[in-house]
Amino acid sequence: MKARYRFRCYPRPSQKLALAKLFGCVRVVWNDALAFCVSEYKGGKKKPKNAELQKQFITQAKKLEEREWLSEVSAVPLQQSLNDLEQAYSNFFASCKGNRKGQRVKPPKFKKRKSKQSARFVKTGFSIKGEKVYLAKIGKIKVVWSRELPSEPSSVTVIKDSADRYFLSFVVEIQPEILPQSENSVGIDLGIKTFATLSNGQKIEAPKPLKKQIQKLRKFSQQLSRKTKVSKRREKARKRLARLHAKLSDIRTDFLHKLSTQIIRENQTIVLEDLNVSGMVKNRKLSRAISDLGWRTFRTFLEAKSEKYGRDFRVINRWEPTSKKCSCCGFKVAKLDLSIREWICLNCGESRDRDINAAINIKVAGGLSETVNGRGGKRQTTAICSSSQRSVNPPAFQQLSIFDLLK
């Protein structure tokens, strides 16, 4: 399987200037080809093939006076830019026809100068020379090797983010590392106040970096808005704000990586609820809190690491009533307000923590319960408490109605 290894790099001032030229050329080639494809589509014609775009916007464009500076950079990233455009259109067309799983893919957009910049080199355009990486027409760049590459990389992408940080992202082939079998399995209930509640009763709090730094973020944003456009002070304020955004993102990503790795190493089977995150963030009262947690990123990390380490990852239906169903007897409450964090089951009389009860039900819905109702059958049977909560000589169970309990 393929994986990405990203490292921080520190180019010299002359190399930063060469990279700026490269990013600009890659961006111009992408935008020119995309504008041509859009115009052809509006004229009723089909999208040109990738070979035609390569010839028109790289080979022939270098001969034009207004595009002759394309010859100052390596041709490899320019070719890869149009290959990416071809792949973006292919994904868009497949999504429109229903041949691609997941959310509908939007058509490719024009690239901006102020956003994140990137350029990809294949084997013919880069090489690793000792502690440095050589890029064609850029030179040898100093890299901080935080870990060794497992194999020879097939490509490398040089990235410059909004905070003016430079990274090298290598694509390598890795062998799945199968961890020893574990008897543990876990259901995970994601929440806002508590990031994750596990079926074993453990509650994990999130760092919530945006919530802690919201005042500082507002201050920096206000200072940026007051600066004169196209001025040095505005650029300085923009970089200060971008560095704060990068710090918040790094804190969140580090937390999600460590938590997902811990859960994968300790459990053989992981069950998660399929949340409609894209729909939930449309709620203006909860969008900031949900975005600060990173639920979708956490699910992506669990899926990728489960495949890498040989674990079983399952996702249950989002309409499963995990919070309103008693994890002991299976009794379902008609309505349960979000403000109620603990409730008592009217059927069995057990006190239930809302989050822990939901995590247990998520595990049950994933087919990992020892109860009669959790063995994967389509039909509900008589509700019986799980064997871990059952006494040695259990009494005969009699199913009572709510009216019998209220007498």
PDB file of C-alpha atoms in Angstrom, residues 109-244:
ATOM      1  CA  LYS A 109     -11.292  25.350  -9.487  1.00  0.00           C
ATOM      2  CA  PHE A 110      -8.775  28.004 -10.376  1.00  0.00           C
ATOM      3  CA  LYS A 111      -5.715  28.243  -8.127  1.00  0.00           C
ATOM      4  CA  LYS A 112      -4.967  31.377  -6.119  1.00  0.00           C
ATOM      5  CA  ARG A 113      -1.646  33.006  -5.391  1.00  0.00           C
ATOM      6  CA  LYS A 114      -2.255  33.559  -1.654  1.00  0.00           C
ATOM      7  CA  SER A 115      -3.351  30.014  -0.794  1.00  0.00           C
ATOM      8  CA  LYS A 116      -1.215  26.902  -0.286  1.00  0.00           C
ATOM      9  CA  GLN A 117       1.208  26.257  -3.139  1.00  0.00           C
ATOM     10  CA  SER A 118       2.572  22.898  -4.284  1.00  0.00           C
ATOM     11  CA  ALA A 119       4.541  21.299  -7.102  1.00  0.00           C
ATOM     12  CA  ARG A 120       5.145  17.579  -7.665  1.00  0.00           C
ATOM     13  CA  PHE A 121       8.323  15.958  -8.995  1.00  0.00           C
ATOM     14  CA  VAL A 122       8.541  12.364 -10.222  1.00  0.00           C
ATOM     15  CA  LYS A 123      11.701  10.247 -10.320  1.00  0.00           C
ATOM     16  CA  THR A 124      13.160  12.137 -13.275  1.00  0.00           C
ATOM     17  CA  GLY A 125      13.034  15.431 -11.400  1.00  0.00           C
ATOM     18  CA  PHE A 126      14.432  14.703  -7.939  1.00  0.00           C
ATOM     19  CA  SER A 127      16.935  12.562  -6.061  1.00  0.00           C
ATOM     20  CA  ILE A 128      17.997  12.066  -2.431  1.00  0.00           C
ATOM     21  CA  LYS A 129      21.651  12.950  -1.904  1.00  0.00           C
ATOM     22  CA  GLY A 130      22.682  12.169   1.674  1.00  0.00           C
ATOM     23  CA  GLU A 131      20.859  14.478   4.108  1.00  0.00           C
ATOM     24  CA  LYS A 132      19.528  16.735   1.344  1.00  0.00           C
ATOM     25  CA  VAL A 133      17.052  16.397  -1.511  1.00  0.00           C
ATOM     26  CA  TYR A 134      17.919  17.616  -5.003  1.00  0.00           C
ATOM     27  CA  LEU A 135      15.096  19.155  -7.069  1.00  0.00           C
ATOM     28  CA  ALA A 136      15.552  19.938 -10.751  1.00  0.00           C
ATOM     29  CA  LYS A 137      16.499  23.599 -11.347  1.00  0.00           C
ATOM     30  CA  ILE A 138      16.074  24.269  -7.600  1.00  0.00           C
ATOM     31  CA  GLY A 139      19.151  22.662  -6.048  1.00  0.00           C
ATOM     32  CA  LYS A 140      19.805  20.703  -2.874  1.00  0.00           C
ATOM     33  CA  ILE A 141      17.333  21.534  -0.088  1.00  0.00           C
ATOM     34  CA  LYS A 142      18.037  20.920   3.585  1.00  0.00           C
ATOM     35  CA  VAL A 143      15.529  18.476   5.110  1.00  0.00           C
ATOM     36  CA  VAL A 144      14.843  17.594   8.755  1.00  0.00           C
ATOM     37  CA  TRP A 145      14.570  13.783   8.653  1.00  0.00           C
ATOM     38  CA  SER A 146      12.345  12.917  11.626  1.00  0.00           C
ATOM     39  CA  ARG A 147      12.158   9.254  10.503  1.00  0.00           C
ATOM     40  CA  GLU A 148      13.578   7.012   7.824  1.00  0.00           C
ATOM     41  CA  LEU A 149      11.823   6.340   4.541  1.00  0.00           C
ATOM     42  CA  PRO A 150      10.701   2.680   4.357  1.00  0.00           C
ATOM     43  CA  SER A 151      11.403   2.441   0.622  1.00  0.00           C
ATOM     44  CA  GLU A 152      12.502   4.483  -2.363  1.00  0.00           C
ATOM     45  CA  PRO A 153       9.948   7.260  -3.027  1.00  0.00           C
ATOM     46  CA  SER A 154       8.173   7.365  -6.368  1.00  0.00           C
ATOM     47  CA  SER A 155       7.420  11.100  -6.192  1.00  0.00           C
ATOM     48  CA  VAL A 156       7.912  14.115  -3.962  1.00  0.00           C
ATOM     49  CA  THR A 157       5.697  17.190  -3.570  1.00  0.00           C
ATOM     50  CA  VAL A 158       7.194  20.438  -2.339  1.00  0.00           C
ATOM     51  CA  ILE A 159       4.585  22.400  -0.364  1.00  0.00           C
ATOM     52  CA  LYS A 160       4.465  25.962   0.911  1.00  0.00           C
ATOM     53  CA  ASP A 161       1.587  26.677   3.299  1.00  0.00           C
ATOM     54  CA  SER A 162      -0.003  30.034   4.129  1.00  0.00           C
ATOM     55  CA  ALA A 163       2.360  30.473   7.104  1.00  0.00           C
ATOM     56  CA  ASP A 164       5.393  30.371   4.762  1.00  0.00           C
ATOM     57  CA  ARG A 165       6.487  26.925   5.965  1.00  0.00           C
ATOM     58  CA  TYR A 166       8.032  24.505   3.463  1.00  0.00           C
ATOM     59  CA  PHE A 167       7.485  20.739   3.439  1.00  0.00           C
ATOM     60  CA  LEU A 168       8.513  17.778   1.298  1.00  0.00           C
ATOM     61  CA  SER A 169       5.900  15.026   0.965  1.00  0.00           C
ATOM     62  CA  PHE A 170       7.209  11.662  -0.321  1.00  0.00           C
ATOM     63  CA  VAL A 171       5.021   8.864  -1.733  1.00  0.00           C
ATOM     64  CA  VAL A 172       6.436   5.454  -0.772  1.00  0.00           C
ATOM     65  CA  GLU A 173       5.336   1.824  -0.826  1.00  0.00           C
ATOM     66  CA  ILE A 174       4.894   0.244   2.611  1.00  0.00           C
ATOM     67  CA  GLN A 175       3.983  -3.228   3.815  1.00  0.00           C
ATOM     68  CA  PRO A 176       0.987  -3.490   6.184  1.00  0.00           C
ATOM     69  CA  GLU A 177       2.184  -4.061   9.743  1.00  0.00           C
ATOM     70  CA  ILE A 178      -0.139  -6.687  11.238  1.00  0.00           C
ATOM     71  CA  LEU A 179      -0.410  -6.178  14.987  1.00  0.00           C
ATOM     72  CA  PRO A 180      -0.904  -9.141  17.379  1.00  0.00           C
ATOM     73  CA  GLN A 181      -4.494 -10.270  17.784  1.00  0.00           C
ATOM     74  CA  SER A 182      -6.383  -8.628  20.644  1.00  0.00           C
ATOM     75  CA  GLU A 183      -9.509  -9.824  22.423  1.00  0.00           C
ATOM     76  CA  ASN A 184     -10.705  -6.270  23.041  1.00  0.00           C
ATOM     77  CA  SER A 185     -13.313  -4.472  20.957  1.00  0.00           C
ATOM     78  CA  VAL A 186     -14.708  -1.008  21.455  1.00  0.00           C
ATOM     79  CA  GLY A 187     -17.618   1.166  20.435  1.00  0.00           C
ATOM     80  CA  ILE A 188     -16.991   4.907  20.212  1.00  0.00           C
ATOM     81  CA  ASP A 189     -19.582   7.640  20.733  1.00  0.00           C
ATOM     82  CA  LEU A 190     -18.431  11.068  19.535  1.00  0.00           C
ATOM     83  CA  GLY A 191     -19.686  14.198  21.267  1.00  0.00           C
ATOM     84  CA  ILE A 192     -19.074  17.913  21.651  1.00  0.00           C
ATOM     85  CA  LYS A 193     -18.478  18.335  25.397  1.00  0.00           C
ATOM     86  CA  THR A 194     -16.603  15.032  25.578  1.00  0.00           C
ATOM     87  CA  PHE A 195     -14.805  14.225  22.331  1.00  0.00           C
ATOM     88  CA  ALA A 196     -15.104  10.435  22.579  1.00  0.00           C
ATOM     89  CA  THR A 197     -16.767   8.051  25.030  1.00  0.00           C
ATOM     90  CA  LEU A 198     -15.669   4.428  24.796  1.00  0.00           C
ATOM     91  CA  SER A 199     -17.885   1.444  25.556  1.00  0.00           C
ATOM     92  CA  ASN A 200     -15.581   0.479  28.445  1.00  0.00           C
ATOM     93  CA  GLY A 201     -16.587   3.683  30.254  1.00  0.00           C
ATOM     94  CA  GLN A 202     -13.524   5.776  29.394  1.00  0.00           C
ATOM     95  CA  LYS A 203     -14.161   9.401  28.446  1.00  0.00           C
ATOM     96  CA  ILE A 204     -11.611  11.349  26.382  1.00  0.00           C
ATOM     97  CA  GLU A 205     -11.523  15.138  26.378  1.00  0.00           C
ATOM     98  CA  ALA A 206     -10.400  17.072  23.312  1.00  0.00           C
ATOM     99  CA  PRO A 207      -7.853  19.916  23.496  1.00  0.00           C
ATOM    100  CA  LYS A 208     -10.247  22.268  21.597  1.00  0.00           C
ATOM    101  CA  PRO A 209      -7.487  24.632  20.431  1.00  0.00           C
ATOM    102  CA  LEU A 210      -9.846  27.023  18.642  1.00  0.00           C
ATOM    103  CA  LYS A 211     -11.959  27.539  21.757  1.00  0.00           C
ATOM    104  CA  LYS A 212      -8.872  28.350  23.840  1.00  0.00           C
ATOM    105  CA  GLN A 213      -7.375  30.753  21.289  1.00  0.00           C
ATOM    106  CA  ILE A 214     -10.561  32.360  19.946  1.00  0.00           C
ATOM    107  CA  GLN A 215      -9.836  35.755  21.525  1.00  0.00           C
ATOM    108  CA  LYS A 216      -6.314  35.829  20.119  1.00  0.00           C
ATOM    109  CA  LEU A 217      -7.638  34.762  16.712  1.00  0.00           C
ATOM    110  CA  ARG A 218     -10.194  37.576  16.726  1.00  0.00           C
ATOM    111  CA  LYS A 219      -7.531  40.089  17.709  1.00  0.00           C
ATOM    112  CA  PHE A 220      -5.224  39.045  14.855  1.00  0.00           C
ATOM    113  CA  SER A 221      -8.110  39.047  12.368  1.00  0.00           C
ATOM    114  CA  GLN A 222      -9.121  42.544  13.448  1.00  0.00           C
ATOM    115  CA  GLN A 223      -5.560  43.803  13.099  1.00  0.00           C
ATOM    116  CA  LEU A 224      -5.369  42.330   9.585  1.00  0.00           C
ATOM    117  CA  SER A 225      -8.608  43.988   8.484  1.00  0.00           C
ATOM    118  CA  ARG A 226      -7.355  47.407   9.613  1.00  0.00           C
ATOM    119  CA  LYS A 227      -4.143  47.292   7.582  1.00  0.00           C
ATOM    120  CA  THR A 228      -3.843  49.037   4.227  1.00  0.00           C
ATOM    121  CA  LYS A 229      -4.098  46.672   1.297  1.00  0.00           C
ATOM    122  CA  VAL A 230      -0.896  45.807  -0.603  1.00  0.00           C
ATOM    123  CA  SER A 231       1.314  46.984   2.252  1.00  0.00           C
ATOM    124  CA  LYS A 232       4.169  45.378   4.176  1.00  0.00           C
ATOM    125  CA  ARG A 233       2.318  45.659   7.476  1.00  0.00           C
ATOM    126  CA  ARG A 234      -0.701  43.886   6.034  1.00  0.00           C
ATOM    127  CA  GLU A 235       1.504  41.038   4.788  1.00  0.00           C
ATOM    128  CA  LYS A 236       3.125  40.834   8.227  1.00  0.00           C
ATOM    129  CA  ALA A 237      -0.295  40.676   9.905  1.00  0.00           C
ATOM    130  CA  ARG A 238      -1.453  38.034   7.406  1.00  0.00           C
ATOM    131  CA  LYS A 239       1.509  35.795   8.197  1.00  0.00           C
ATOM    132  CA  ARG A 240       0.930  36.221  11.947  1.00  0.00           C
ATOM    133  CA  LEU A 241      -2.687  35.104  11.542  1.00  0.00           C
ATOM    134  CA  ALA A 242      -1.677  32.211   9.274  1.00  0.00           C
ATOM    135  CA  ARG A 243       0.877  30.983  11.813  1.00  0.00           C
ATOM    136  CA  LEU A 244      -1.807  30.921  14.496  1.00  0.00           C
TER     137      LEU A 244
END
